[in-house]
GROMACS .gro file of N, CA and C in nm:
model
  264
    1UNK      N    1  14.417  19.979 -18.569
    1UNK     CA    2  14.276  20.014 -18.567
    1UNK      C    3  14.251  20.115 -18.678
    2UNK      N    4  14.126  20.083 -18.751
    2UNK     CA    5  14.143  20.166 -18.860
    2UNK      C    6  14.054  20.341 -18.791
    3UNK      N    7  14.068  20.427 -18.880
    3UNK     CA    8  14.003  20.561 -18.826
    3UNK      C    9  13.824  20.545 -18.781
    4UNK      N   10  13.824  20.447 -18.873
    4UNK     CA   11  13.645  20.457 -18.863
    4UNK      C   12  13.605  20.366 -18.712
    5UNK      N   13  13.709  20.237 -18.685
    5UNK     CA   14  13.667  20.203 -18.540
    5UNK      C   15  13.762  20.288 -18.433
    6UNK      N   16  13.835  20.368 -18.475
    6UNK     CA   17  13.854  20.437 -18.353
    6UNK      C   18  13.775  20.560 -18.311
    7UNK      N   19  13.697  20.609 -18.446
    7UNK     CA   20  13.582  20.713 -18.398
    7UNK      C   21  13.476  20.617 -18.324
    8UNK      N   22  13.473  20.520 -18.360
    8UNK     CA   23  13.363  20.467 -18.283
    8UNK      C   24  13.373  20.411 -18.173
    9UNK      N   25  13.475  20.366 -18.112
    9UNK     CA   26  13.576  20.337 -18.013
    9UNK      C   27  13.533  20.482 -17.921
   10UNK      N   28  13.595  20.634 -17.962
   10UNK     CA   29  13.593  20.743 -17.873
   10UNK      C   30  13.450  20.782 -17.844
   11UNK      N   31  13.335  20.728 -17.937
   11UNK     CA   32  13.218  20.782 -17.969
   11UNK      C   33  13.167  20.701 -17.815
   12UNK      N   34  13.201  20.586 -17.807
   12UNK     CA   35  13.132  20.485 -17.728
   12UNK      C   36  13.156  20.528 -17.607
   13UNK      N   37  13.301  20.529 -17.630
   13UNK     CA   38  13.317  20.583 -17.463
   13UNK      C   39  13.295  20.725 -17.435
   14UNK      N   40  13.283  20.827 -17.514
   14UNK     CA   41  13.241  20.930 -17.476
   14UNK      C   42  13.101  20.966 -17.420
   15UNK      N   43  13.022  20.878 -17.484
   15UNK     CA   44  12.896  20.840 -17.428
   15UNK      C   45  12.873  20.773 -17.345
   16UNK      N   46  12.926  20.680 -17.285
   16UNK     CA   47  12.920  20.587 -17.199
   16UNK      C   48  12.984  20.670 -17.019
   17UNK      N   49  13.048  20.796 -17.065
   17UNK     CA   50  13.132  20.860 -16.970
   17UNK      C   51  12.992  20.971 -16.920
   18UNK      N   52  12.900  20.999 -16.997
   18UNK     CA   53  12.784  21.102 -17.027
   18UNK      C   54  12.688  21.039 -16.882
   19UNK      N   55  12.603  20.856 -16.884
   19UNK     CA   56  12.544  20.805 -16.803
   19UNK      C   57  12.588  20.800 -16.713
   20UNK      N   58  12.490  20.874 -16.619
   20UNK     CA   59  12.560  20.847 -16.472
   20UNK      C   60  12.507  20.721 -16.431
   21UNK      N   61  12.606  20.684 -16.279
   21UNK     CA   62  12.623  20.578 -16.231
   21UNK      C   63  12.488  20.556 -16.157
   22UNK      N   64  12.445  20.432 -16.157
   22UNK     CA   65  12.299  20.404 -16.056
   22UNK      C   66  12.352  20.468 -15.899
   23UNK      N   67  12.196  20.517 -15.877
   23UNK     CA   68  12.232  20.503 -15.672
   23UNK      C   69  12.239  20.429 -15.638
   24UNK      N   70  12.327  20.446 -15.499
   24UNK     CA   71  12.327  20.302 -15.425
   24UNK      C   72  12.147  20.334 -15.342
   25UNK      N   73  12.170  20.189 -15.306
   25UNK     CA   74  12.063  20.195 -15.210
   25UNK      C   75  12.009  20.317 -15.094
   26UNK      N   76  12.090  20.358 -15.021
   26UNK     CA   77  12.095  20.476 -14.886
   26UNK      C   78  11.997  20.552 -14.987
   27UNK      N   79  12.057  20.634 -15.097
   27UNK     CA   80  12.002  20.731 -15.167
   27UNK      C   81  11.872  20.714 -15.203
   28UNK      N   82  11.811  20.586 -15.253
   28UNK     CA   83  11.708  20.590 -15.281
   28UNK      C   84  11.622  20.595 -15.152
   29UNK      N   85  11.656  20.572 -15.056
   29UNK     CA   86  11.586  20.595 -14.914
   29UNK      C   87  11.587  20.721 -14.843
   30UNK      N   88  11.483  20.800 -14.880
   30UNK     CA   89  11.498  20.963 -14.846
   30UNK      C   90  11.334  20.985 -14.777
   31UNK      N   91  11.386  21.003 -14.653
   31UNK     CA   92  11.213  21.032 -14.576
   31UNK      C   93  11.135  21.127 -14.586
   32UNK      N   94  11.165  21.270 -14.680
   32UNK     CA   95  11.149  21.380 -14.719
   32UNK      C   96  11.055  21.341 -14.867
   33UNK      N   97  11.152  21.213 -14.944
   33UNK     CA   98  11.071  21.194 -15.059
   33UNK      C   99  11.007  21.101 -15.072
   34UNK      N  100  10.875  21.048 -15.038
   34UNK     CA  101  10.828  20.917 -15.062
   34UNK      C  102  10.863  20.829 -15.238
   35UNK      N  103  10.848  20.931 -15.290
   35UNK     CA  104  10.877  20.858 -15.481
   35UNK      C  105  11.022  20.831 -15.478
   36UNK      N  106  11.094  20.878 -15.429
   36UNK     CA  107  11.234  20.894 -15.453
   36UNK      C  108  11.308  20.712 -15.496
   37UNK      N  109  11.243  20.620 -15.426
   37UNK     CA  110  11.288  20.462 -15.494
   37UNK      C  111  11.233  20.475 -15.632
   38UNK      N  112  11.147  20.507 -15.649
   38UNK     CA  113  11.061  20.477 -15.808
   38UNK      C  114  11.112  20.563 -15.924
   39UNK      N  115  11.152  20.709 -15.815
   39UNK     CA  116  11.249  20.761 -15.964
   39UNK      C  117  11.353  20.744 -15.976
   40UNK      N  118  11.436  20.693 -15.824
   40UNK     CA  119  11.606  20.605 -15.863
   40UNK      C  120  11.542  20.508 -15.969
   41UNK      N  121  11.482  20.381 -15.982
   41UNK     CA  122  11.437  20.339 -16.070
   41UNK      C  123  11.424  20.303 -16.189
   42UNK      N  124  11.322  20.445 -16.213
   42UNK     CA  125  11.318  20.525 -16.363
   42UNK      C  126  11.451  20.577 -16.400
   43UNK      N  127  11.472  20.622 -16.338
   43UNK     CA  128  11.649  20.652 -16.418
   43UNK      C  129  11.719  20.544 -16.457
   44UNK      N  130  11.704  20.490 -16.371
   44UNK     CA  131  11.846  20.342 -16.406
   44UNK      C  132  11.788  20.273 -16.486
   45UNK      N  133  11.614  20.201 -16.560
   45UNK     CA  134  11.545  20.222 -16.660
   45UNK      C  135  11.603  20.240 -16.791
   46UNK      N  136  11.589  20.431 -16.755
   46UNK     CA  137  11.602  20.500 -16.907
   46UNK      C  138  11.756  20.448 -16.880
   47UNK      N  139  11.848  20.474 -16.846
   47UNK     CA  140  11.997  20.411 -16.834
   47UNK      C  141  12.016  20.291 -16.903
   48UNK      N  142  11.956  20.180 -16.865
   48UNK     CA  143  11.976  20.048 -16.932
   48UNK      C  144  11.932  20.073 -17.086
   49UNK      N  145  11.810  20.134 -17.064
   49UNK     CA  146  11.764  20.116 -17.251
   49UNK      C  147  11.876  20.236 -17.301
   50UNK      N  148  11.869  20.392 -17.241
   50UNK     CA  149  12.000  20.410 -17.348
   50UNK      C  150  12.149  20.315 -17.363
   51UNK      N  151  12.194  20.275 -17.300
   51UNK     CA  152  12.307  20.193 -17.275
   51UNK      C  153  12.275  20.079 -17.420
   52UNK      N  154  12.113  19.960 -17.383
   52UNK     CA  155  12.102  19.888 -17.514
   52UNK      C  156  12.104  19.944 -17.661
   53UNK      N  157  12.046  20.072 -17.643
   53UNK     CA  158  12.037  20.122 -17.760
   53UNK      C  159  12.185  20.152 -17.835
   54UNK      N  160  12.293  20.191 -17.750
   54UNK     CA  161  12.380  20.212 -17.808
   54UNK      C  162  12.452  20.134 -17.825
   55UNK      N  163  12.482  20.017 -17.732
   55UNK     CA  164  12.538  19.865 -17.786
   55UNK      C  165  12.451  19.827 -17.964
   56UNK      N  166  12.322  19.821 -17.962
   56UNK     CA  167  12.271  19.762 -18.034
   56UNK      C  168  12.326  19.866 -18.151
   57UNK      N  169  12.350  20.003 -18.185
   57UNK     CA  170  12.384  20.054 -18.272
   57UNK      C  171  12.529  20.043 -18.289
   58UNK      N  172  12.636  20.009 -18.191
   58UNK     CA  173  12.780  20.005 -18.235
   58UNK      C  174  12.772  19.840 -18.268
   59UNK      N  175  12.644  19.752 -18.269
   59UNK     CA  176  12.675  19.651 -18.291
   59UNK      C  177  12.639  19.613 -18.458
   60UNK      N  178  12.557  19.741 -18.486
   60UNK     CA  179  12.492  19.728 -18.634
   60UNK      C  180  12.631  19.785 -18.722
   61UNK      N  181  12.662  19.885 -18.666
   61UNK     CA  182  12.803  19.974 -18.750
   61UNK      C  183  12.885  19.887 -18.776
   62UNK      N  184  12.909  19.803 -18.680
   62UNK     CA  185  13.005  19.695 -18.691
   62UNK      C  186  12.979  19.584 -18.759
   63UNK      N  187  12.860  19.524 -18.770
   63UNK     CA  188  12.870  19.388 -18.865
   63UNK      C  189  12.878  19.503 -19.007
   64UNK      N  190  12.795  19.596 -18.996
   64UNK     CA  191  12.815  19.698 -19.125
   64UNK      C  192  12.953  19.690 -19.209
   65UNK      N  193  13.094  19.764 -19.142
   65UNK     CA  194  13.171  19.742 -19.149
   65UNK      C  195  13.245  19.670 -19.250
   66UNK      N  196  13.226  19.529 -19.124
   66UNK     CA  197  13.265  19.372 -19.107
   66UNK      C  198  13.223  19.325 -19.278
   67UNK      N  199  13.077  19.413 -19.324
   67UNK     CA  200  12.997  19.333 -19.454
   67UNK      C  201  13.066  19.415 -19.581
   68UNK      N  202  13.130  19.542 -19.515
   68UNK     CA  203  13.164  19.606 -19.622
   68UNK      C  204  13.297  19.566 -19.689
   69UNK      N  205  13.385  19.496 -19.557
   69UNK     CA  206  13.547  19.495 -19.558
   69UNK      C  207  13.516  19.348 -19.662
   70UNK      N  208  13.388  19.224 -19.654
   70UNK     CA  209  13.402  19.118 -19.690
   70UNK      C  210  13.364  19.102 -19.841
   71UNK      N  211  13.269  19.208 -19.879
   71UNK     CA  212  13.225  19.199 -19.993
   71UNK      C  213  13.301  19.231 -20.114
   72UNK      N  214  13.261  19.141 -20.243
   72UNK     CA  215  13.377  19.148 -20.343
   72UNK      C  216  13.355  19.271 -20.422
   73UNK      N  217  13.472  19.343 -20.442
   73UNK     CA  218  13.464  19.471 -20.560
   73UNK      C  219  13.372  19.463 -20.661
   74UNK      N  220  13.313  19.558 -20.646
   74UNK     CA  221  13.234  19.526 -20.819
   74UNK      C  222  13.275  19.568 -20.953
   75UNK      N  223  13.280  19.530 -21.013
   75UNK     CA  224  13.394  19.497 -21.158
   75UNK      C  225  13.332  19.670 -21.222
   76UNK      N  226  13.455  19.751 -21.309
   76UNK     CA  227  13.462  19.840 -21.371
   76UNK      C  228  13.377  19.842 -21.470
   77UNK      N  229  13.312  19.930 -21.517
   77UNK     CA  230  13.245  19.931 -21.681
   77UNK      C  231  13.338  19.894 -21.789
   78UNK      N  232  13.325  19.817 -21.865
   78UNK     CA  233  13.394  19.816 -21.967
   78UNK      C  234  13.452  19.946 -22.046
   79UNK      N  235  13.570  19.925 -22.085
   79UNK     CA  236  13.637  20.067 -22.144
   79UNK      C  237  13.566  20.041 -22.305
   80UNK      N  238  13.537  20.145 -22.348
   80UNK     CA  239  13.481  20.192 -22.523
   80UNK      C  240  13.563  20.271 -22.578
   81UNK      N  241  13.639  20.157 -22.688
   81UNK     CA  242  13.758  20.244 -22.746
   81UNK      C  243  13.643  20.315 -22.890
   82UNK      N  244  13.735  20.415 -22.939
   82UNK     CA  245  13.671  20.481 -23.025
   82UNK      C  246  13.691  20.426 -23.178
   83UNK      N  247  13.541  20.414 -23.262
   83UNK     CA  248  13.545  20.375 -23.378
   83UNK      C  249  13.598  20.406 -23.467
   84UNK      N  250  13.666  20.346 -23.578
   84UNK     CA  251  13.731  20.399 -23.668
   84UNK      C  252  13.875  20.401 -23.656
   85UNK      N  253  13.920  20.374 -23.567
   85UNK     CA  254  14.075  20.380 -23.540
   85UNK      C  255  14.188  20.527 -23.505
   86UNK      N  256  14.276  20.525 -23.486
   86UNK     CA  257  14.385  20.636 -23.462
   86UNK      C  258  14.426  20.680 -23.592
   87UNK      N  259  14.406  20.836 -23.619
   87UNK     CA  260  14.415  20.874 -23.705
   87UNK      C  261  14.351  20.921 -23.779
   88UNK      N  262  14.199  20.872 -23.793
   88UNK     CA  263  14.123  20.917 -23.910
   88UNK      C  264  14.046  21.016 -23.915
   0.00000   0.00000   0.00000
């Protein structure tokens, strides 16, 4: 694995370790809170879209990568030897 997918490798899962886990059901059932289903919900929501968002960005890094490892070198400037020759 080269350095650049294993930062992104630790990056992923370090973030992925950050989202907490959805409630189960019981939790969202609290007789104290009537909203309490709608903001279990909203969390698990914002959860999924951060979660897409960051697939969709380790998925851009990666064809990135993938386009950089495939593409052909681009050729040197020509060398400019000096006029007049050695010596003069």
């Amino acid at each position: 694995m080269t350095p650049t997918r294993t930062t992104l490798a630790a990056t992923a899962i370090g973030l992925a370790a950050l989202l907490p886990l959805a409630a189960p059901a019981s939790a969202q059932v609290q007789p104290g809170n009537p909203n309490a289903a709608n903001q279990s919900m909203s969390t698990m929501s914002t959860n999924r879209a951060i979660q897409q968002d960051q697939t969709s960005q380790m998925n851009t890094l990666r064809m990135d990568m993938q386009r950089s490892q495939n593409a052909p070198p681009t050729p040197a400037p020509p060398a400019i030897a000096p006029r007049g020759g050695v010596g003069r």
